[in-house]
């Protein structure tokens, strides 16, 4: 026989589940805009039933005892998580490169009327004026000033490239520090999650956000262990980064590590440094060829050459105009070799343009891919207010109904306890 | 597919920012009138534009050079004309002197006149353009005949002055003293001829008119050559102007916007952006929450 108060207990359990469901709905609504939050749901099932004699056959009847909360879980698809991380990594790499190429385009400053190309054109004209009036000191001075113009433009470009490279190196260090910070936080969260048991939903969300941030910086592989902790390793060589609470910090890559070992933004930065170095040496080559075509002598030489520079170890920053030259002579091969240098510069510009265009397209494409995956994941894991409002009504009714059950049981007990005794 | 508020948000923001950035880019093009702002806008176009700009700069210099060359040639032609006129006067005196009817005094006067004309021709030969010696080749800071009565010039290494008026096109802009007057050691040298006329007048012997005619002929021939070069240069100048026009229109095609097209594009980008704003404001607002009481 069941207890007199069975109905009260059954109603109470219904109320408890209703309340838990309402609270969870509230939590979902409250976190509708929280980054990385995944919606939670209350998983309930009918509680173990009681055996009662029914007088029908040999078997006992099963009397329901209400409902229990099995778990409160977050809705998440780990396959989509991995996809998001993969896209984030590629996007992070391209974004770093695109930013660098963008900066280089600004530094090169073409097409313009104040760039290197027009400075070179200016010198070419000045030579012509000098050829027209070989003994004019004004024409001599103009050649030197125009040459100085070429040197100044080239040196300012070179200097900007130097500071770009320095910035990239600094940024690499900062990014490595940031990645190490994430690794430590993830290990901390691993510890808390294991301690809290496997259903630390909000901690897990926090950890996934960190893992995603980490994945924009480097290419990682994530394995979830049975105790709920993550073990993270580097995708390129399986080097362990986080294993439970154990962290293996990373370091700035040296050249011998080979670039791109880390992937993500870190690889993008390391490639960026290479790109900037390449363009800088191309620029140096162009300026050297141009200076040689227009007459360059060794350092300290005070002859009739227009430029003073070191042809062996040429560096734009050390190129000077030979103001001491008293009667400049236009070198015989100027026209062709100097035009060749200008052609090389145009080639450099269009190569940079093409590379930058490709990087911009890649950023757009990978950004769109990431967005699409993010949408698919949001579709699984995100909070829909409409849905939560409908659930709110649903759970409100189930709570009300459970309360009604308690009231009704109370009325029955009133009949038994109070009215029966009164007669 | 389940649709959530964050999805709506993210997609709306992405769409709006993409539309706005396209709007901004077109706006930038319209405001500046230029299609190309950085190499990545059109790598090939930018390289082409740079090439065309270099060519324009070169052409501008060629134009300046033709202007200068023209000045030199005009001066050359005028000076040669004056020399021819002076020589005509000399010839008149020579014809008179050959008559034999003139007295010693008359001949002396004629000789004096011829002396003046010789000096006149020497001064014409020392003519300057912008302070530069016209008839002394590339040694423009020296005069061909600096001393009165001395007509021996040093013509070794004397190269005619030229201007570059096109890619690989050089044009001689003046003539050398030897071309004008004949080499100074030659018997037919113009100044020697003048000296011999003077001597003939003094001596009362007959004057060789053919020598004078040969001198005048030489002046005329050199003048005609100069004229022909002027014609050639004008042809080059015209070609230069034509090519400039073509290059400018090519450059314009590469880097300038087509205003009609750009304005239509701008208008359409604007309405796309506004549509995305309007759509977003509609879709972001209401949820079931707004209808439940």
XYZ file of C-alpha atoms in Angstrom:
716
model
C 0.000 0.000 0.000
C 1.308 3.452 -0.760
C 1.804 6.143 1.803
C -1.036 8.521 2.582
C 1.196 11.389 1.681
C 2.427 9.881 -1.580
C 0.506 12.442 -3.592
C 2.192 15.295 -1.720
C 5.654 13.878 -2.435
C 4.783 13.316 -6.108
C 3.533 16.885 -6.386
C 6.661 18.179 -4.657
C 8.890 16.396 -7.135
C 6.923 17.876 -9.993
C 7.325 21.310 -8.418
C 11.078 20.748 -8.032
C 11.547 19.805 -11.685
C 9.331 22.660 -12.782
C 11.344 25.067 -10.707
C 14.675 23.700 -11.966
C 13.408 23.973 -15.542
C 12.224 27.540 -14.973
C 15.567 28.465 -13.404
C 17.477 26.907 -16.294
C 15.287 28.781 -18.747
C 16.067 31.919 -16.786
C 19.769 31.140 -16.974
C 19.491 30.679 -20.757
C 17.629 33.959 -21.158
C 20.100 35.796 -18.936
C 23.012 34.495 -21.018
C 21.463 35.050 -24.421
C 24.359 37.341 -25.381
C 27.141 35.745 -23.359
C 30.068 34.830 -25.554
C 30.595 31.097 -25.754
C 27.518 30.275 -23.669
C 25.754 27.127 -24.730
C 22.125 26.654 -23.865
C 21.394 24.302 -21.017
C 18.575 21.896 -20.575
C 17.161 19.931 -17.676
C 17.071 16.221 -18.374
C 14.425 14.546 -16.255
C 12.896 11.119 -16.094
C 10.165 9.388 -14.197
C 11.387 8.352 -10.775
C 11.456 4.661 -9.812
C 7.959 3.362 -9.355
C 6.414 1.551 -6.379
C 5.084 -1.946 -6.614
C 1.439 -2.277 -5.615
C -0.863 -5.283 -5.567
C -3.511 -4.899 -8.125
C -5.301 -8.191 -7.654
C -4.977 -8.885 -11.324
C -2.722 -11.859 -12.016
C 0.526 -12.638 -10.273
C 2.344 -9.438 -11.100
C 2.396 -6.271 -9.114
C 1.285 -2.980 -10.572
C 3.649 -0.074 -10.980
C 2.601 3.116 -9.250
C 4.378 6.258 -10.464
C 6.318 8.312 -7.939
C 6.756 11.408 -10.073
C 9.821 12.826 -11.689
C 13.542 13.304 -10.916
C 16.217 15.487 -12.392
C 18.858 13.316 -14.053
C 21.181 16.044 -15.180
C 21.433 19.599 -16.369
C 23.552 19.508 -19.516
C 24.747 21.988 -22.107
C 23.819 21.419 -25.735
C 27.028 21.288 -27.706
C 28.457 19.579 -30.807
C 32.160 18.839 -30.434
C 32.522 18.170 -34.169
C 31.399 21.723 -34.949
C 33.720 23.013 -32.212
C 36.675 21.417 -33.997
C 35.563 22.941 -37.302
C 35.284 26.384 -35.757
C 38.784 26.001 -34.325
C 40.198 24.937 -37.710
C 38.666 27.918 -39.481
C 39.764 30.294 -36.702
C 43.328 29.081 -37.075
C 43.460 29.634 -40.845
C 41.705 32.974 -40.513
C 44.124 34.085 -37.788
C 47.079 33.235 -40.020
C 45.718 35.120 -43.044
C 44.624 38.097 -40.968
C 48.164 38.581 -39.667
C 49.561 38.396 -43.213
C 46.890 40.644 -44.648
C 47.546 43.320 -42.020
C 51.258 43.227 -42.856
C 50.679 43.428 -46.605
C 48.258 46.282 -46.015
C 50.926 48.134 -44.054
C 53.493 47.453 -46.787
C 51.148 48.910 -49.366
C 50.890 52.078 -47.306
C 54.681 52.180 -46.971
C 55.286 51.701 -50.709
C 52.813 54.543 -51.349
C 52.036 53.838 -54.982
C 50.361 54.949 -57.163
C 51.149 58.478 -56.082
C 52.875 61.647 -57.149
C 55.192 61.566 -54.151
C 56.417 57.974 -54.310
C 59.718 56.465 -55.342
C 58.673 56.134 -58.973
C 58.068 59.849 -59.439
C 61.251 60.679 -57.507
C 63.143 58.497 -59.987
C 61.367 60.198 -62.893
C 62.398 63.529 -61.414
C 66.069 62.591 -61.403
C 65.785 61.391 -64.995
C 64.467 64.824 -66.029
C 67.163 66.613 -64.072
C 69.820 64.679 -66.004
C 68.246 65.896 -69.256
C 68.315 69.490 -68.100
C 71.944 69.049 -67.194
C 72.661 67.528 -70.617
C 71.069 70.602 -72.195
C 73.232 72.915 -70.117
C 76.302 70.912 -69.098
C 78.108 73.839 -67.502
C 75.132 75.244 -65.584
C 75.733 75.012 -61.852
C 71.975 75.319 -61.282
C 71.378 72.191 -63.365
C 74.130 70.416 -61.390
C 72.492 71.406 -58.113
C 69.084 70.215 -59.320
C 70.484 66.782 -60.205
C 71.883 66.485 -56.682
C 68.641 67.634 -55.061
C 66.549 65.247 -57.135
C 68.976 62.453 -56.228
C 68.549 63.460 -52.581
C 64.785 63.184 -53.148
C 65.193 59.586 -54.329
C 67.407 58.797 -51.321
C 64.945 60.340 -48.855
C 61.900 58.522 -50.227
C 63.781 55.211 -50.354
C 65.198 55.664 -46.869
C 61.866 56.550 -45.336
C 60.346 53.444 -46.948
C 63.233 51.362 -45.669
C 62.879 52.810 -42.180
C 59.147 52.136 -42.092
C 59.861 48.544 -43.100
C 62.368 48.288 -40.255
C 59.833 49.498 -37.732
C 57.192 47.196 -39.219
C 59.552 44.256 -38.684
C 60.273 45.366 -35.114
C 56.580 45.654 -34.405
C 55.958 42.197 -35.815
C 58.704 40.756 -33.625
C 57.215 42.438 -30.561
C 53.767 41.264 -31.531
C 55.071 37.711 -31.832
C 56.380 37.850 -28.263
C 53.082 39.295 -27.022
C 51.126 36.616 -28.864
C 53.299 33.873 -27.401
C 52.693 35.347 -23.927
C 48.977 35.488 -24.608
C 48.936 31.859 -25.790
C 50.820 30.775 -22.653
C 48.294 32.684 -20.567
C 45.445 30.801 -22.234
C 47.224 27.487 -21.716
C 47.556 28.179 -17.979
C 43.914 29.231 -17.651
C 42.768 26.137 -19.533
C 44.794 23.929 -17.170
C 43.231 25.714 -14.180
C 39.763 25.167 -15.589
C 40.601 21.509 -16.255
C 41.333 21.173 -12.560
C 38.109 22.873 -11.490
C 36.028 20.855 -13.937
C 37.463 17.554 -12.689
C 36.828 18.645 -9.106
C 33.253 19.772 -9.833
C 32.430 16.574 -11.651
C 31.715 16.189 -15.280
C 28.779 18.576 -15.496
C 30.394 21.904 -14.766
C 28.551 23.464 -17.687
C 29.525 27.087 -17.214
C 33.183 26.252 -16.523
C 33.234 24.157 -19.669
C 31.802 27.043 -21.670
C 34.514 29.295 -20.293
C 37.159 26.748 -21.201
C 35.808 26.391 -24.739
C 35.964 30.150 -25.201
C 39.625 30.093 -24.163
C 40.365 27.129 -26.421
C 38.786 29.004 -29.309
C 40.852 32.121 -28.578
C 43.903 29.893 -28.457
C 42.981 28.362 -31.802
C 43.165 31.768 -33.531
C 46.782 31.996 -32.312
C 47.925 28.492 -33.162
C 46.840 25.224 -34.678
C 45.764 22.819 -31.935
C 44.253 19.386 -31.453
C 41.828 18.944 -28.571
C 40.908 15.656 -26.882
C 38.329 15.445 -24.118
C 39.142 12.872 -21.478
C 36.533 10.830 -19.614
C 36.961 12.919 -16.460
C 36.020 15.994 -18.469
C 39.487 17.527 -18.705
C 40.968 18.587 -22.047
C 44.307 17.498 -23.338
C 45.606 19.922 -25.954
C 48.490 19.343 -28.311
C 50.091 21.150 -31.227
C 48.564 19.946 -34.514
C 51.830 20.191 -36.448
C 53.932 17.858 -34.282
C 51.675 16.513 -31.529
C 53.705 18.297 -28.874
C 51.587 18.356 -25.710
C 50.583 21.829 -24.532
C 48.082 21.082 -21.789
C 47.532 17.716 -20.191
C 45.132 17.933 -17.290
C 46.767 20.451 -14.988
C 50.180 20.182 -16.631
C 51.164 23.045 -18.938
C 54.075 23.029 -21.419
C 54.610 26.642 -22.341
C 55.646 27.629 -25.854
C 58.447 29.957 -26.850
C 59.061 32.368 -29.732
C 60.170 30.279 -32.694
C 63.702 30.650 -33.894
C 64.578 30.204 -37.529
C 65.720 26.647 -36.962
C 62.246 25.688 -35.725
C 61.000 26.361 -39.213
C 58.203 28.815 -39.668
C 54.545 27.937 -39.388
C 55.210 25.224 -36.785
C 52.586 26.767 -34.537
C 50.074 27.728 -37.220
C 47.440 30.400 -36.713
C 48.365 33.993 -35.977
C 51.824 32.950 -34.800
C 52.589 31.402 -38.200
C 51.035 34.436 -39.881
C 53.340 36.726 -37.915
C 56.409 34.661 -38.689
C 55.477 34.646 -42.394
C 54.840 38.388 -42.149
C 58.381 38.983 -40.960
C 59.657 36.986 -43.958
C 57.420 38.961 -46.312
C 58.601 42.303 -44.932
C 62.230 41.153 -45.116
C 61.790 40.089 -48.730
C 60.222 43.366 -49.804
C 62.895 45.274 -47.948
C 65.659 43.438 -49.779
C 63.835 43.878 -53.090
C 63.626 47.599 -52.361
C 67.331 47.650 -51.514
C 68.103 45.907 -54.801
C 65.994 48.364 -56.798
C 67.599 51.382 -55.130
C 71.084 49.905 -55.530
C 70.532 49.219 -59.240
C 69.098 52.676 -59.707
C 71.958 54.355 -57.830
C 74.525 52.383 -59.813
C 72.809 53.237 -63.081
C 73.028 56.904 -62.138
C 76.601 56.658 -60.907
C 77.635 55.354 -57.525
C 81.077 55.206 -56.032
C 82.437 53.608 -52.895
C 82.130 55.279 -49.509
C 84.594 58.098 -49.044
C 85.161 58.420 -52.774
C 84.960 62.058 -53.824
C 84.821 61.603 -57.556
C 82.216 62.599 -60.116
C 79.645 59.931 -59.116
C 76.225 61.137 -58.065
C 75.753 58.627 -55.241
C 78.025 57.292 -52.539
C 77.274 53.799 -51.336
C 78.725 50.386 -50.717
C 77.983 48.239 -53.753
C 79.127 45.046 -52.006
C 77.003 45.343 -48.862
C 74.460 47.791 -50.082
C 72.107 49.308 -47.550
C 69.606 52.021 -48.461
C 70.055 53.629 -45.064
C 73.716 54.329 -45.858
C 73.194 55.683 -49.368
C 74.269 59.305 -49.745
C 74.303 61.929 -52.434
C 77.774 63.084 -53.405
C 77.397 66.808 -52.826
C 81.143 67.229 -53.268
C 81.011 66.318 -56.942
C 81.888 69.480 -58.849
C 80.998 68.531 -62.416
C 78.627 65.603 -62.554
C 78.717 63.446 -65.646
C 75.723 61.427 -66.678
C 76.796 57.773 -66.773
C 76.715 56.343 -70.276
C 74.209 53.550 -69.633
C 71.782 55.606 -67.472
C 68.710 55.382 -69.640
C 68.518 51.613 -69.976
C 69.751 50.416 -66.599
C 67.879 53.064 -64.706
C 64.705 52.211 -66.598
C 65.362 48.555 -65.710
C 65.524 49.511 -62.018
C 62.249 51.415 -62.337
C 60.725 48.399 -64.078
C 61.849 46.210 -61.181
C 60.200 48.631 -58.769
C 56.941 48.488 -60.718
C 57.204 44.711 -60.620
C 57.668 44.892 -56.852
C 54.580 47.091 -56.541
C 52.370 44.876 -58.658
C 53.641 41.766 -56.882
C 52.806 43.356 -53.537
C 49.406 44.357 -54.893
C 48.653 40.846 -56.088
C 49.819 39.307 -52.820
C 47.785 41.751 -50.768
C 44.730 41.183 -52.953
C 45.061 37.421 -52.506
C 45.429 37.835 -48.737
C 42.361 40.064 -48.564
C 40.372 37.508 -50.538
C 41.585 34.724 -48.261
C 40.574 36.679 -45.178
C 37.135 37.289 -46.687
C 36.708 33.649 -47.701
C 37.909 32.136 -44.445
C 35.909 34.739 -42.520
C 32.785 33.685 -44.412
C 33.555 29.994 -43.807
C 34.055 30.666 -40.100
C 30.813 32.628 -39.979
C 28.935 29.807 -41.693
C 30.297 27.229 -39.255
C 29.661 29.567 -36.364
C 26.069 29.871 -37.571
C 25.683 26.130 -37.708
C 27.061 25.839 -34.207
C 24.874 28.658 -32.964
C 21.962 26.807 -34.445
C 22.745 23.900 -32.124
C 24.110 25.629 -29.094
C 22.731 29.157 -29.130
C 19.865 30.524 -27.071
C 16.691 31.317 -28.971
C 14.528 33.762 -27.050
C 11.357 32.586 -28.766
C 12.099 29.070 -27.716
C 12.931 30.069 -24.155
C 9.711 32.098 -23.879
C 7.675 29.143 -25.108
C 9.519 26.908 -22.646
C 8.844 29.416 -19.898
C 5.122 29.068 -20.508
C 5.444 25.291 -20.704
C 7.338 25.015 -17.427
C 5.092 27.568 -15.761
C 2.101 25.403 -16.582
C 3.801 22.231 -15.400
C 4.756 23.988 -12.152
C 1.210 25.276 -11.703
C -0.222 21.836 -12.409
C 2.132 20.210 -9.895
C 1.054 22.809 -7.342
C -2.549 22.015 -8.151
C -1.798 18.345 -7.458
C -0.479 19.330 -4.029
C -3.630 21.395 -3.355
C -5.841 18.572 -4.439
C -3.991 16.042 -2.271
C -4.311 18.509 0.567
C -8.064 18.657 0.049
C -8.240 14.845 0.078
C -6.241 14.739 3.300
C -8.500 17.434 4.740
C -11.467 15.219 4.052
C -9.794 12.231 5.699
C -8.214 13.964 8.664
C -10.543 16.802 9.559
C -14.035 15.965 8.304
C -14.002 12.249 9.110
C -13.076 12.983 12.729
C -15.770 15.646 13.047
C -18.598 13.207 12.402
C 17.693 25.102 -38.774
C 17.254 26.618 -35.359
C 17.740 30.343 -35.516
C 18.969 32.184 -32.460
C 19.244 35.805 -31.431
C 23.062 35.748 -31.548
C 22.968 34.377 -35.089
C 20.690 37.183 -36.174
C 22.978 39.666 -34.484
C 26.199 38.360 -35.969
C 24.822 37.987 -39.478
C 23.211 41.404 -39.387
C 26.414 43.047 -38.182
C 28.495 41.235 -40.785
C 26.159 42.148 -43.615
C 25.876 45.755 -42.538
C 29.616 46.176 -42.178
C 30.292 44.545 -45.538
C 27.754 46.764 -47.238
C 29.068 49.828 -45.451
C 32.650 49.091 -46.422
C 31.665 48.668 -50.088
C 29.709 51.910 -49.818
C 32.735 53.616 -48.298
C 35.059 52.330 -51.027
C 32.808 53.534 -53.830
C 32.351 56.828 -52.016
C 36.094 57.191 -51.774
C 36.432 56.562 -55.512
C 33.799 59.138 -56.339
C 35.284 61.712 -53.977
C 38.828 61.313 -55.297
C 37.921 60.608 -58.904
C 40.469 57.804 -58.827
C 39.838 54.125 -59.263
C 43.170 53.016 -57.854
C 44.357 53.942 -54.400
C 46.628 51.117 -53.480
C 48.423 48.359 -55.388
C 45.905 45.718 -54.328
C 43.036 47.634 -55.946
C 44.381 46.388 -59.282
C 48.005 45.181 -59.257
C 48.326 45.223 -63.044
C 46.574 48.533 -63.427
C 48.776 50.187 -60.813
C 51.941 48.983 -62.516
C 50.565 50.173 -65.847
C 49.615 53.544 -64.364
C 53.107 53.947 -62.907
C 54.607 53.099 -66.291
C 52.381 55.603 -68.052
C 53.198 58.280 -65.485
C 56.916 57.681 -66.051
C 56.385 57.981 -69.784
C 54.454 61.206 -69.246
C 57.287 62.594 -67.117
C 59.792 61.643 -69.818
C 57.624 63.206 -72.494
C 57.245 66.390 -70.477
C 61.026 66.608 -70.390
C 61.197 65.963 -74.150
C 58.698 68.771 -74.634
C 60.892 71.106 -72.640
C 63.865 69.947 -74.701
C 62.059 70.629 -77.981
C 61.191 74.104 -76.718
C 64.843 74.743 -75.970
C 66.020 73.223 -79.264
C 63.512 75.352 -81.126
C 64.918 78.498 -79.539
C 68.461 77.536 -80.560
C 67.407 76.724 -84.102
C 65.449 79.953 -84.494
C 68.456 81.919 -83.267
C 70.710 79.952 -85.622
C 68.488 80.655 -88.586
C 68.169 84.389 -87.791
C 71.912 84.800 -87.322
C 72.678 82.972 -90.554
C 70.168 85.242 -92.353
C 71.962 88.284 -90.983
C 75.309 86.868 -92.088
C 73.924 86.271 -95.582
C 72.679 89.866 -95.677
C 76.095 91.132 -94.625
C 77.741 88.999 -97.284
C 75.325 90.378 -99.927
C 76.557 93.854 -98.957
C 80.163 92.627 -99.255
C 79.358 91.270 -102.704
C 77.929 94.637 -103.780
C 81.152 96.332 -102.699
C 83.195 93.693 -104.499
C 81.259 94.240 -107.717
C 81.762 97.986 -107.353
C 85.473 97.478 -106.561
C 85.912 95.361 -109.689
C 84.636 98.266 -111.835
C 87.987 100.029 -111.765
C 86.309 103.427 -111.907
C 86.672 104.125 -108.224
C 89.499 106.158 -106.734
C 91.889 105.016 -104.040
C 89.896 106.942 -101.469
C 86.679 105.224 -102.531
C 88.379 101.835 -102.318
C 89.682 102.661 -98.880
C 86.134 103.566 -97.811
C 84.858 100.294 -99.249
C 87.624 98.437 -97.462
C 86.668 100.130 -94.222
C 83.028 99.162 -94.810
C 84.043 95.556 -95.501
C 86.112 95.637 -92.300
C 82.981 96.685 -90.409
C 80.936 93.947 -92.094
C 83.598 91.386 -91.207
C 83.425 92.511 -87.608
C 79.634 92.314 -87.835
C 79.842 88.721 -89.070
C 82.333 87.893 -86.310
C 79.920 89.269 -83.760
C 77.058 87.309 -85.296
C 79.238 84.181 -85.079
C 79.744 84.985 -81.394
C 75.985 85.224 -80.826
C 74.609 83.950 -77.523
C 71.381 82.226 -76.501
C 70.480 82.598 -72.840
C 74.099 83.536 -72.199
C 75.366 80.474 -74.022
C 77.559 80.631 -77.091
C 75.426 79.683 -80.112
C 77.971 78.666 -82.714
C 80.593 76.936 -80.568
C 79.203 73.405 -80.369
C 78.975 72.057 -76.842
C 81.637 74.432 -75.548
C 78.888 76.920 -74.915
C 80.782 78.891 -72.321
C 83.460 79.925 -74.850
C 83.160 82.178 -77.877
C 84.323 80.796 -81.249
C 86.025 84.061 -82.228
C 86.803 85.925 -79.026
C 89.420 88.291 -80.462
C 88.878 90.875 -83.090
C 90.734 90.024 -86.284
C 91.573 86.489 -85.176
C 89.521 83.960 -87.086
C 91.479 80.827 -86.264
C 89.197 78.589 -84.200
C 90.148 75.434 -82.415
C 87.759 73.013 -84.024
C 89.269 69.849 -82.554
C 86.791 67.962 -80.356
C 84.156 70.533 -81.165
C 80.853 68.670 -81.278
C 77.605 70.230 -82.394
C 75.088 70.983 -79.624
C 72.220 68.490 -79.640
C 68.987 68.030 -77.713
C 67.244 64.752 -76.956
C 63.711 65.238 -78.182
C 62.490 61.660 -78.057
C 63.474 58.166 -77.014
C 66.751 57.769 -78.921
C 66.102 60.872 -81.049
C 68.807 63.526 -80.864
C 68.632 66.628 -82.946
C 71.437 69.029 -83.800
C 70.286 72.448 -82.703
C 73.065 74.634 -84.002
C 75.944 74.524 -86.480
C 79.703 74.549 -85.975
C 81.928 77.438 -87.188
C 83.662 75.117 -89.651
C 80.333 74.231 -91.235
C 79.350 77.884 -91.514
C 82.631 79.449 -92.622
C 84.764 76.508 -93.731
C 87.773 75.237 -91.848
C 90.022 78.081 -90.707
C 93.075 76.717 -92.547
C 91.117 76.359 -95.826
C 91.643 78.931 -98.530
C 87.874 79.172 -98.980
C 87.282 80.074 -95.331
C 84.811 82.951 -95.257
C 86.972 85.195 -93.119
C 89.999 84.476 -95.289
C 87.876 85.384 -98.278
C 86.945 88.640 -96.606
C 90.586 89.315 -95.800
C 91.591 88.635 -99.407
C 88.878 91.010 -100.680
C 90.216 93.648 -98.332
C 93.742 92.998 -99.632
C 92.507 93.091 -103.235
C 90.746 96.397 -102.661
C 93.852 97.880 -101.135
C 96.017 96.572 -103.986
C 93.471 97.496 -106.628
C 93.500 94.015 -108.093
C 90.388 92.209 -109.216
C 88.206 90.550 -106.635
C 87.221 86.904 -107.026
C 83.429 87.047 -106.844
C 83.140 83.283 -107.078
C 84.803 82.925 -103.730
C 82.196 85.279 -102.233
C 79.384 83.382 -103.925
C 80.797 80.113 -102.605
C 80.783 81.587 -99.086
C 77.213 82.830 -99.433
C 76.179 79.460 -100.856
C 77.704 77.700 -97.904
C 75.810 79.943 -95.490
C 72.567 79.365 -97.382
C 73.126 75.604 -97.489
C 73.807 75.425 -93.786
C 70.755 77.643 -93.172
C 68.626 75.338 -95.303
C 69.880 72.314 -93.411
C 68.967 74.028 -90.174
C 65.525 74.785 -91.601
C 65.063 71.157 -92.560
C 65.982 70.139 -89.019
C 63.440 72.648 -87.712
C 60.770 70.957 -89.834
C 61.845 67.551 -88.608
C 61.726 68.763 -85.042
C 58.255 70.178 -85.459
C 57.120 66.806 -86.757
C 58.644 65.124 -83.683
C 57.027 67.728 -81.441
C 53.610 67.077 -82.949
C 54.097 63.375 -82.545
C 55.087 63.986 -78.931
C 51.936 66.007 -78.276
C 49.802 63.338 -79.933
C 51.417 60.587 -77.924
C 51.018 62.625 -74.747
C 47.319 62.912 -75.416
C 47.073 59.191 -76.025
C 49.051 58.309 -72.907
C 46.952 60.661 -70.806
C 43.763 59.088 -72.058
C 45.191 55.621 -71.439
C 46.178 56.649 -67.913
C 42.738 58.070 -67.396
C 41.190 54.819 -68.545
C 43.367 52.887 -66.102
C 43.077 55.031 -63.007
C 40.144 57.409 -63.361
C 36.604 56.515 -62.511
C 33.742 56.672 -64.946
C 31.579 59.161 -63.073
C 28.255 57.985 -64.458
C 29.057 54.391 -63.604
C 30.496 55.290 -60.217
C 27.526 57.448 -59.236
C 25.104 54.687 -60.153
C 27.216 52.241 -58.190
C 27.352 54.641 -55.245
C 23.593 55.075 -55.306
C 23.073 51.338 -55.439
C 25.584 50.686 -52.633
C 23.805 53.318 -50.575
C 20.416 51.745 -51.050
C 21.815 48.291 -50.327
C 23.275 49.608 -47.089
C 20.017 51.300 -46.161
C 18.089 48.151 -46.973
C 20.354 46.137 -44.695
C 19.798 48.695 -41.921
C 16.040 48.581 -42.386
C 15.954 44.789 -42.532
C 18.079 44.534 -39.415
C 15.902 46.929 -37.450
C 12.877 44.814 -38.368
C 14.348 41.436 -37.551
C 16.245 42.338 -34.365
C 13.278 43.846 -32.519
C 10.436 41.466 -31.922
C 10.537 38.093 -30.231
C 7.844 36.001 -28.635
C 8.589 37.989 -25.477
C 6.954 41.048 -27.060
C 3.676 39.222 -27.542
C 3.347 37.364 -24.251
C 1.464 39.041 -21.460
